[in-house]
Coordinates of C-alpha atoms in Angstrom, one line a residue:
Chain A
D1 CA 6.0 13.3 11.6
V2 CA 4.9 9.5 11.5
K3 CA 7.7 7.2 11.4
V4 CA 7.3 3.8 10.1
T5 CA 11.0 2.1 10.2
Q6 CA 11.8 -1.3 8.3
S7 CA 15.1 -2.8 9.8
S8 CA 16.6 -3.2 6.4
R9 CA 16.6 -1.9 3.1
Y10 CA 18.3 -4.8 1.6
L11 CA 18.8 -8.4 2.1
V12 CA 20.1 -11.5 0.8
K13 CA 19.2 -14.8 1.9
R14 CA 19.7 -18.3 0.8
T15 CA 17.0 -20.9 0.1
G16 CA 15.6 -22.5 3.2
E17 CA 16.8 -19.8 5.8
K18 CA 14.5 -18.3 8.2
V19 CA 14.1 -14.8 7.5
F20 CA 13.0 -11.9 9.9
L21 CA 11.8 -8.7 8.6
E22 CA 11.0 -6.3 11.5
C23 CA 8.9 -3.0 11.3
V24 CA 8.4 -0.3 13.9
Q25 CA 6.1 2.8 14.1
D26 CA 6.2 5.6 16.5
M27 CA 2.4 7.0 16.5
D28 CA 0.6 4.5 18.6
H29 CA -1.0 3.1 15.6
E30 CA -3.4 0.2 16.1
N31 CA -3.3 -1.2 12.5
M32 CA -0.1 -2.8 10.9
F33 CA 0.3 -4.4 7.8
W34 CA 3.0 -6.3 5.4
Y35 CA 2.7 -6.3 1.9
R36 CA 4.6 -7.2 -0.9
Q37 CA 5.0 -5.4 -4.0
D38 CA 5.9 -7.1 -7.2
P39 CA 5.9 -5.7 -11.0
G40 CA 2.3 -5.5 -12.6
L41 CA 0.9 -7.0 -9.3
G42 CA 0.8 -4.0 -7.2
L43 CA 1.0 -4.4 -3.4
R44 CA -0.4 -7.7 -2.0
L45 CA -1.5 -8.1 1.5
I46 CA 0.1 -10.7 3.4
Y47 CA -0.7 -10.3 6.9
F48 CA -2.1 -7.3 9.0
S49 CA -2.9 -6.8 12.6
Y50 CA -5.2 -4.5 14.7
D51 CA -4.1 -5.0 18.0
V52 CA -1.3 -6.7 19.9
K53 CA -1.1 -10.4 19.6
M54 CA -3.9 -10.1 16.9
K55 CA -3.3 -10.8 13.6
E56 CA -5.2 -11.6 10.2
K57 CA -4.5 -13.5 7.2
G58 CA -4.1 -11.0 3.8
D59 CA -4.6 -12.4 0.6
I60 CA -1.3 -14.3 0.4
P61 CA -0.4 -15.7 3.8
E62 CA 1.3 -18.9 2.2
G63 CA 4.8 -19.3 3.6
Y64 CA 4.8 -16.4 6.1
S65 CA 4.1 -15.8 9.6
V66 CA 3.9 -12.8 12.0
S67 CA 4.2 -11.6 15.5
R68 CA 3.1 -8.6 17.4
E69 CA 4.3 -8.7 21.1
K70 CA 4.2 -5.0 21.2
K71 CA 1.8 -2.1 19.8
E72 CA 4.7 -0.4 18.0
R73 CA 6.6 -3.4 16.1
F74 CA 5.2 -6.0 13.7
S75 CA 7.4 -8.8 12.6
L76 CA 7.1 -10.8 9.3
I77 CA 8.6 -14.2 9.5
L78 CA 9.7 -16.2 6.6
E79 CA 9.8 -19.9 8.0
S80 CA 11.9 -21.3 5.1
A81 CA 13.1 -19.0 2.5
S82 CA 12.3 -19.7 -1.1
T83 CA 13.1 -18.2 -4.5
N84 CA 9.5 -17.0 -5.2
Q85 CA 9.6 -15.1 -1.9
T86 CA 12.2 -12.2 -3.7
S87 CA 10.4 -9.4 -3.8
M88 CA 9.9 -5.8 -2.0
Y89 CA 8.4 -6.1 1.1
L90 CA 6.5 -3.0 2.5
C91 CA 5.1 -2.4 6.1
A92 CA 2.5 0.2 6.9
S93 CA 0.7 1.6 10.0
C94 CA -2.7 3.6 10.5
R95 CA -5.2 4.5 13.0
V96 CA -8.4 2.8 12.5
G97 CA -10.2 4.3 9.3
S98 CA -7.4 6.6 8.4
E99 CA -4.7 6.7 6.0
A100 CA -1.6 4.6 6.4
F101 CA 2.1 5.5 6.4
F102 CA 4.6 3.4 4.9
G103 CA 8.1 2.3 5.9
Q104 CA 10.9 2.9 3.2
G105 CA 10.5 -1.4 1.9
T106 CA 12.9 -3.8 2.3
R107 CA 14.0 -5.5 -1.0
L108 CA 14.4 -8.9 -0.2
T109 CA 16.4 -11.6 -2.7
V110 CA 16.6 -15.1 -2.0
V111 CA 19.2 -17.3 -3.7
Chain B
E1 CA -13.1 -11.4 -2.3
D2 CA -12.7 -7.8 -2.0
K3 CA -11.0 -6.4 -5.5
V4 CA -9.6 -3.0 -6.5
V5 CA -8.6 -2.2 -10.0
Q6 CA -6.8 0.5 -11.8
S7 CA -6.7 1.4 -15.2
P8 CA -4.7 2.1 -17.2
L9 CA -1.9 0.2 -16.0
S10 CA 0.8 2.3 -17.6
L11 CA 0.4 6.0 -19.3
V12 CA 3.1 7.7 -21.1
V13 CA 2.4 11.3 -21.8
H14 CA 3.8 14.8 -22.6
E15 CA 4.7 17.5 -20.3
G16 CA 1.4 20.0 -20.1
D17 CA -0.9 17.0 -20.6
T18 CA -3.8 16.3 -18.5
V19 CA -4.1 12.9 -17.2
T20 CA -6.8 10.8 -15.7
L21 CA -6.3 7.8 -13.9
N22 CA -8.9 5.5 -12.9
C23 CA -9.7 3.5 -9.9
S24 CA -13.0 0.9 -9.7
Y25 CA -13.6 -1.1 -6.6
E26 CA -15.8 -4.3 -5.5
V27 CA -15.7 -4.8 -1.5
T28 CA -17.4 -6.5 1.0
N29 CA -18.0 -3.2 3.2
F30 CA -16.4 0.2 2.1
R31 CA -15.2 3.1 4.5
S32 CA -12.8 5.0 2.3
L33 CA -10.6 5.3 -0.9
L34 CA -7.5 6.5 -1.0
W35 CA -4.6 7.5 -3.3
Y36 CA -1.0 7.3 -2.9
K37 CA 2.1 8.4 -5.1
Q38 CA 5.2 6.2 -5.3
E39 CA 8.5 7.1 -6.6
K40 CA 11.3 5.1 -6.1
K41 CA 10.7 4.3 -2.2
A42 CA 7.4 4.3 0.2
P43 CA 4.2 5.5 -1.4
T44 CA 3.5 8.7 0.1
F45 CA -0.4 9.8 1.0
L46 CA -2.3 12.0 -1.5
F47 CA -5.9 11.8 -0.6
M48 CA -8.5 10.1 1.3
L49 CA -12.2 10.1 -0.2
T50 CA -15.3 8.9 1.7
S51 CA -18.2 10.8 0.3
S52 CA -19.5 11.0 -3.2
G53 CA -19.4 14.0 -5.3
I54 CA -17.1 16.0 -3.1
E55 CA -13.7 16.8 -5.2
K56 CA -10.3 16.7 -3.1
K57 CA -8.0 19.1 -4.4
S58 CA -4.4 20.0 -3.9
G59 CA -2.6 22.1 -6.5
R60 CA -2.8 20.4 -10.1
L61 CA -4.2 17.2 -8.5
S62 CA -7.5 16.4 -7.9
S63 CA -9.9 13.5 -7.2
I64 CA -13.4 12.3 -7.0
L65 CA -15.5 9.5 -5.7
D66 CA -18.4 8.0 -7.0
K67 CA -19.9 5.0 -4.3
K68 CA -23.1 4.6 -6.6
E69 CA -20.9 3.5 -9.8
L70 CA -17.9 2.1 -7.2
F71 CA -14.8 4.2 -8.7
S72 CA -12.8 7.1 -8.5
I73 CA -10.7 9.4 -10.6
L74 CA -7.5 11.0 -10.0
N75 CA -6.7 13.9 -12.5
I76 CA -3.4 15.6 -13.1
T77 CA -3.5 19.1 -15.0
A78 CA -0.4 20.6 -16.5
T79 CA 1.5 17.6 -15.9
Q80 CA 5.5 17.7 -15.1
T81 CA 8.2 15.2 -15.3
G82 CA 8.2 15.2 -11.6
D83 CA 4.7 13.7 -11.7
S84 CA 6.4 10.6 -13.2
A85 CA 5.6 7.7 -10.5
V86 CA 3.5 4.7 -9.7
Y87 CA -0.1 6.2 -8.3
L88 CA -1.8 3.6 -5.8
C89 CA -5.5 3.2 -5.3
A90 CA -6.4 1.5 -2.1
V91 CA -10.0 0.9 -0.1
I92 CA -10.2 0.5 3.3
I93 CA -12.6 -2.1 4.5
Q94 CA -15.0 -1.3 7.2
G95 CA -15.3 -3.6 10.4
A96 CA -12.1 -5.7 9.1
Q97 CA -9.7 -2.9 9.2
K98 CA -8.1 -4.2 6.2
L99 CA -6.4 -2.0 3.2
V100 CA -6.7 -3.2 -0.2
F101 CA -4.5 -2.0 -3.0
G102 CA -5.0 -1.8 -6.9
Q103 CA -2.2 -3.4 -9.1
G104 CA -1.2 0.5 -9.7
T105 CA -0.9 2.8 -12.7
R106 CA 2.6 3.8 -13.9
L107 CA 2.5 7.4 -15.1
T108 CA 5.7 8.4 -17.1
I109 CA 5.9 12.1 -18.4
N110 CA 8.1 12.9 -21.2
P111 CA 9.6 16.5 -21.4

């Protein structure tokens, strides 16, 4: 079974903190994605990566950065957390042109 | 801008009813369309549709794609309370390797 693992299920951080969300997949997938999910807005793409060290902005990259130093790991970084970044964050991975598999999600609260 | 729109956003029906969920898309370079079911946690994959007019079926769920009119439907017959979930539609963008989601349809099945 494909496994996509996100490092934390729940996080509470203070405004202005630097926040790291980690995602690891074990199926040698080329593509990895970070989404945030908010009520009524669906999944919005923050960043994605199609290869090691490669990254592309999604629809809402402002306030975020990413890192992909190894194929299996894709990190999302909130440089200076703000309350409007309180959300559910979902990581996904897939082979080119195939269905994506999701991690369990990280519910981040910024206070 | 690539766009995926689902309707309705919310639907409440009685157990045993049949429901049809809609997904329309407007994207630069279509490759495939995916349907996911999301209960409390990570979205789980239901169907991938690449060719027009070919129905995919799994038990009481079925889906079909119309590439001329740029939409897909997901049908659920003889609904059960366990079908209550958010149903997500996504499109794989060829070339960019991007995965774009709609807002989701929240389906509630009442006993």
